[in-house]
Amino acid sequence: MEHKTARSRSTRTKAKAFLTSHFLYFYLRSLFPTHKEFDYRWEWNPWTYAKKLAALEETGKNRSKHKQNYPLPLIVIFYSWVGSFVGIAVAAIVTQYGFSHLDKPLLIGSFGATAVLIYGAQQSPLAQPKNVLGGHGIAALVGVTCYKAMGSEWYSCALAVSLAIAFMLLTTTPHPPAGATALIAVTGGDTVYDAGYYYVLTTLFGVSIMLGVALLWNNLPRAPHMKYPRYWL
């Protein structure tokens, strides 16, 4: 009996080792190009590897047809810089001088990430108005609800972000910065906690200011290839 048990354990151990090794093999293989796609021979000049990688990127099977070419023209960078400065500045000025007496979070950290999208990557599906407004609104609502139900515990943080992602995907309004909006609702401190569901309204108001600036700035007559939005719904 002991002999059979030992043999069974040995078989299970070998099976686990076999499955683990094959999983690691195929996983690592998916991370790196094959020998047919990339020349792995030793090169004394490090720049040769860079040229090889560049050639692989240009001829790779998974190259995106919509890949963004960087660096962008200086005029595009200039417009993105000015637009993001004005957008954040207007939201900050309104917060500091218009609503300071309310002590409500009108300008939150996730807006910085939103600025990157609506002023620097305007053509991205994630930067369109319905994604910006819908994503932040859903995330703020979910975050406040999770905090009120479970407090600022670790599982509340995880649930707020994961539920926000799920609802954004269900409503086709994914907006990556909104994940931070949900997390801020749970970890933002007394100012956010005291705001309660007003946090949803102030978040939408603040991001609407930035969105309004983006709509004006990105559609100036001389704005280079920055027409925004691509669509509304």
Tab-separated table of C-alpha atoms in Angstrom:
chain	number	residue	atom	x	y	z
A	1	MET	CA	0.000	0.000	0.000
A	2	GLU	CA	2.795	2.406	0.927
A	3	HIS	CA	4.564	1.492	-2.311
A	4	LYS	CA	1.454	2.370	-4.352
A	5	THR	CA	1.026	5.641	-2.453
A	6	ALA	CA	4.645	6.598	-3.078
A	7	ARG	CA	4.276	5.738	-6.768
A	8	SER	CA	1.097	7.826	-6.985
A	9	ARG	CA	2.849	10.803	-5.382
A	10	SER	CA	5.773	10.402	-7.742
A	11	THR	CA	3.416	10.336	-10.731
A	12	ARG	CA	1.617	13.468	-9.577
A	13	THR	CA	4.919	15.245	-8.985
A	14	LYS	CA	6.141	14.350	-12.462
A	15	ALA	CA	2.858	15.471	-13.988
A	16	LYS	CA	3.044	18.819	-12.191
A	17	ALA	CA	6.647	19.291	-13.269
A	18	PHE	CA	5.731	18.406	-16.861
A	19	LEU	CA	2.799	20.817	-16.989
A	20	THR	CA	4.746	23.591	-15.277
A	21	SER	CA	7.739	23.266	-17.577
A	22	HIS	CA	5.570	23.251	-20.697
A	23	PHE	CA	3.561	26.229	-19.470
A	24	LEU	CA	6.741	28.210	-18.814
A	25	TYR	CA	8.151	27.165	-22.192
A	26	PHE	CA	5.157	28.337	-24.203
A	27	TYR	CA	4.712	31.441	-22.059
A	28	LEU	CA	8.320	32.541	-22.473
A	29	ARG	CA	8.180	31.627	-26.137
A	30	SER	CA	5.274	34.015	-26.604
A	31	LEU	CA	7.291	36.852	-25.051
A	32	PHE	CA	10.239	36.645	-27.427
A	33	PRO	CA	10.478	36.390	-31.223
A	34	THR	CA	11.470	33.083	-32.788
A	35	HIS	CA	14.829	32.426	-34.432
A	36	LYS	CA	13.148	32.859	-37.813
A	37	GLU	CA	11.955	36.329	-36.846
A	38	PHE	CA	15.061	37.571	-35.054
A	39	ASP	CA	18.783	36.973	-35.457
A	40	TYR	CA	20.084	36.047	-31.992
A	41	ARG	CA	23.745	35.874	-33.013
A	42	TRP	CA	26.217	37.749	-30.805
A	43	GLU	CA	27.056	41.292	-31.891
A	44	TRP	CA	29.895	43.386	-30.545
A	45	ASN	CA	28.155	46.640	-31.396
A	46	PRO	CA	25.092	47.228	-29.146
A	47	TRP	CA	23.506	49.465	-31.793
A	48	THR	CA	23.225	46.453	-34.064
A	49	TYR	CA	20.664	44.971	-31.673
A	50	ALA	CA	18.668	48.184	-31.825
A	51	LYS	CA	18.633	48.013	-35.625
A	52	LYS	CA	17.530	44.384	-35.482
A	53	LEU	CA	14.705	45.211	-33.091
A	54	ALA	CA	13.618	48.117	-35.283
A	55	ALA	CA	13.554	45.843	-38.325
A	56	LEU	CA	11.586	43.246	-36.359
A	57	GLU	CA	9.059	45.870	-35.319
A	58	GLU	CA	8.569	46.993	-38.901
A	59	THR	CA	8.134	43.502	-40.316
A	60	GLY	CA	6.538	41.750	-37.327
A	61	LYS	CA	3.299	39.883	-37.786
A	62	ASN	CA	1.589	41.729	-34.935
A	63	ARG	CA	2.419	45.245	-36.049
A	64	SER	CA	-0.571	47.538	-35.623
A	65	LYS	CA	-1.888	49.303	-38.702
A	66	HIS	CA	-2.684	52.334	-36.572
A	67	LYS	CA	0.662	52.615	-34.820
A	68	GLN	CA	1.481	56.162	-33.765
A	69	ASN	CA	4.740	57.476	-35.164
A	70	TYR	CA	6.850	59.204	-32.515
A	71	PRO	CA	8.171	61.772	-32.005
A	72	LEU	CA	5.308	63.919	-33.223
A	73	PRO	CA	5.879	67.209	-35.063
A	74	LEU	CA	6.788	70.058	-32.741
A	75	ILE	CA	3.646	72.000	-33.628
A	76	VAL	CA	1.476	69.081	-32.457
A	77	ILE	CA	3.460	68.816	-29.220
A	78	PHE	CA	3.102	72.570	-28.713
A	79	TYR	CA	-0.676	72.453	-29.129
A	80	SER	CA	-0.932	69.490	-26.744
A	81	TRP	CA	1.214	71.287	-24.188
A	82	VAL	CA	-0.795	74.517	-24.308
A	83	GLY	CA	-4.127	72.675	-24.302
A	84	SER	CA	-3.262	70.565	-21.280
A	85	PHE	CA	-1.899	73.596	-19.424
A	86	VAL	CA	-5.045	75.620	-20.045
A	87	GLY	CA	-7.378	72.717	-19.238
A	88	ILE	CA	-5.801	71.931	-15.883
A	89	ALA	CA	-5.322	75.628	-15.111
A	90	VAL	CA	-8.985	76.473	-15.675
A	91	ALA	CA	-10.137	73.570	-13.501
A	92	ALA	CA	-7.666	74.571	-10.777
A	93	ILE	CA	-8.682	78.250	-10.904
A	94	VAL	CA	-12.370	77.376	-10.646
A	95	THR	CA	-11.572	75.114	-7.699
A	96	GLN	CA	-9.402	77.672	-5.919
A	97	TYR	CA	-11.479	80.788	-6.425
A	98	GLY	CA	-14.972	79.612	-7.263
A	99	PHE	CA	-15.654	76.655	-4.997
A	100	SER	CA	-13.042	76.879	-2.244
A	101	HIS	CA	-15.760	77.615	0.340
A	102	LEU	CA	-17.510	74.324	-0.441
A	103	ASP	CA	-14.469	72.231	0.472
A	104	LYS	CA	-15.361	69.690	-2.217
A	105	PRO	CA	-12.822	67.846	-4.422
A	106	LEU	CA	-13.307	69.492	-7.814
A	107	LEU	CA	-9.803	68.721	-9.103
A	108	ILE	CA	-8.502	65.192	-8.457
A	109	GLY	CA	-5.362	63.334	-9.442
A	110	SER	CA	-6.952	61.194	-12.130
A	111	PHE	CA	-7.628	64.332	-14.197
A	112	GLY	CA	-3.915	64.493	-14.977
A	113	ALA	CA	-4.170	61.179	-16.794
A	114	THR	CA	-7.330	62.331	-18.558
A	115	ALA	CA	-5.429	65.394	-19.782
A	116	VAL	CA	-2.885	63.142	-21.490
A	117	LEU	CA	-5.667	61.511	-23.491
A	118	ILE	CA	-7.868	64.457	-24.439
A	119	TYR	CA	-4.978	66.821	-25.235
A	120	GLY	CA	-2.281	64.403	-26.387
A	121	ALA	CA	-4.111	61.390	-27.840
A	122	GLN	CA	-7.369	62.894	-29.055
A	123	GLN	CA	-8.022	60.207	-31.657
A	124	SER	CA	-7.935	57.370	-29.148
A	125	PRO	CA	-11.314	55.703	-28.535
A	126	LEU	CA	-10.562	56.028	-24.815
A	127	ALA	CA	-10.396	59.823	-25.117
A	128	GLN	CA	-13.840	60.426	-26.601
A	129	PRO	CA	-16.388	62.475	-24.605
A	130	LYS	CA	-18.679	59.570	-23.744
A	131	ASN	CA	-15.707	57.657	-22.353
A	132	VAL	CA	-14.424	60.625	-20.368
A	133	LEU	CA	-17.762	61.563	-18.818
A	134	GLY	CA	-19.162	58.053	-18.542
A	135	GLY	CA	-15.958	56.561	-17.183
A	136	HIS	CA	-15.414	59.162	-14.472
A	137	GLY	CA	-19.092	59.260	-13.523
A	138	ILE	CA	-19.391	55.499	-13.174
A	139	ALA	CA	-16.086	55.198	-11.325
A	140	ALA	CA	-16.943	57.964	-8.857
A	141	LEU	CA	-20.355	56.448	-8.149
A	142	VAL	CA	-18.924	52.965	-7.652
A	143	GLY	CA	-16.066	54.250	-5.493
A	144	VAL	CA	-18.303	56.214	-3.127
A	145	THR	CA	-20.703	53.283	-2.818
A	146	CYS	CA	-17.870	50.888	-1.970
A	147	TYR	CA	-16.518	53.272	0.664
A	148	LYS	CA	-19.921	53.736	2.287
A	149	ALA	CA	-20.518	49.980	2.308
A	150	MET	CA	-17.083	48.740	3.384
A	151	GLY	CA	-14.948	51.686	4.446
A	152	SER	CA	-11.375	52.164	3.257
A	153	GLU	CA	-10.261	48.550	3.686
A	154	TRP	CA	-8.035	46.808	1.151
A	155	TYR	CA	-10.905	44.797	-0.304
A	156	SER	CA	-12.926	47.984	-0.736
A	157	CYS	CA	-10.099	49.478	-2.803
A	158	ALA	CA	-9.849	46.393	-4.989
A	159	LEU	CA	-13.598	46.063	-5.412
A	160	ALA	CA	-14.073	49.735	-6.284
A	161	VAL	CA	-11.561	49.632	-9.126
A	162	SER	CA	-12.600	46.224	-10.458
A	163	LEU	CA	-16.317	47.059	-10.385
A	164	ALA	CA	-15.656	50.391	-12.067
A	165	ILE	CA	-13.800	48.597	-14.854
A	166	ALA	CA	-16.602	46.062	-15.231
A	167	PHE	CA	-19.327	48.721	-15.443
A	168	MET	CA	-17.302	50.819	-17.857
A	169	LEU	CA	-16.898	47.822	-20.134
A	170	LEU	CA	-20.605	46.983	-19.849
A	171	THR	CA	-21.545	50.512	-20.856
A	172	THR	CA	-18.803	50.757	-23.524
A	173	THR	CA	-17.258	53.756	-21.768
A	174	PRO	CA	-13.786	52.515	-20.756
A	175	HIS	CA	-11.522	55.359	-19.649
A	176	PRO	CA	-8.291	54.277	-17.893
A	177	PRO	CA	-7.907	57.380	-15.670
A	178	ALA	CA	-11.334	56.642	-14.198
A	179	GLY	CA	-9.833	53.672	-12.358
A	180	ALA	CA	-7.958	56.205	-10.237
A	181	THR	CA	-11.194	58.132	-9.680
A	182	ALA	CA	-12.757	55.042	-8.112
A	183	LEU	CA	-9.688	54.438	-5.956
A	184	ILE	CA	-9.560	58.067	-4.797
A	185	ALA	CA	-13.150	57.748	-3.573
A	186	VAL	CA	-12.001	55.011	-1.180
A	187	THR	CA	-8.569	56.339	-0.204
A	188	GLY	CA	-8.914	60.104	-0.706
A	189	GLY	CA	-9.182	61.143	2.926
A	190	ASP	CA	-11.686	63.206	4.878
A	191	THR	CA	-12.324	65.765	2.144
A	192	VAL	CA	-13.484	63.057	-0.250
A	193	TYR	CA	-15.269	61.048	2.446
A	194	ASP	CA	-17.221	64.078	3.678
A	195	ALA	CA	-18.325	64.900	0.145
A	196	GLY	CA	-20.203	61.611	-0.113
A	197	TYR	CA	-22.129	61.318	-3.358
A	198	TYR	CA	-21.367	64.965	-4.097
A	199	TYR	CA	-18.006	63.528	-5.144
A	200	VAL	CA	-19.740	62.182	-8.252
A	201	LEU	CA	-21.099	65.618	-9.160
A	202	THR	CA	-17.865	67.495	-8.490
A	203	THR	CA	-15.896	64.929	-10.484
A	204	LEU	CA	-18.231	65.285	-13.461
A	205	PHE	CA	-18.147	69.072	-13.172
A	206	GLY	CA	-14.354	69.184	-13.028
A	207	VAL	CA	-13.847	66.838	-15.959
A	208	SER	CA	-16.502	68.732	-17.941
A	209	ILE	CA	-14.378	71.869	-17.624
A	210	MET	CA	-11.374	70.043	-19.049
A	211	LEU	CA	-13.514	68.505	-21.767
A	212	GLY	CA	-14.900	71.914	-22.722
A	213	VAL	CA	-11.387	73.315	-23.082
A	214	ALA	CA	-10.419	70.295	-25.193
A	215	LEU	CA	-13.393	70.801	-27.511
A	216	LEU	CA	-12.482	74.459	-28.029
A	217	TRP	CA	-8.720	74.100	-28.273
A	218	ASN	CA	-8.512	70.951	-30.389
A	219	ASN	CA	-10.867	72.406	-32.995
A	220	LEU	CA	-9.103	75.702	-33.593
A	221	PRO	CA	-8.770	76.421	-37.340
A	222	ARG	CA	-4.994	75.974	-37.337
A	223	ALA	CA	-4.824	73.050	-34.929
A	224	PRO	CA	-2.753	70.347	-36.701
A	225	HIS	CA	-4.642	67.049	-37.099
A	226	MET	CA	-6.336	67.466	-33.734
A	227	LYS	CA	-10.038	67.434	-34.608
A	228	TYR	CA	-11.975	66.304	-31.588
A	229	PRO	CA	-14.069	64.327	-30.933
A	230	ARG	CA	-14.114	61.512	-33.429
A	231	TYR	CA	-17.638	60.694	-32.283
A	232	TRP	CA	-20.009	61.512	-29.449
A	233	LEU	CA	-21.898	58.261	-28.865
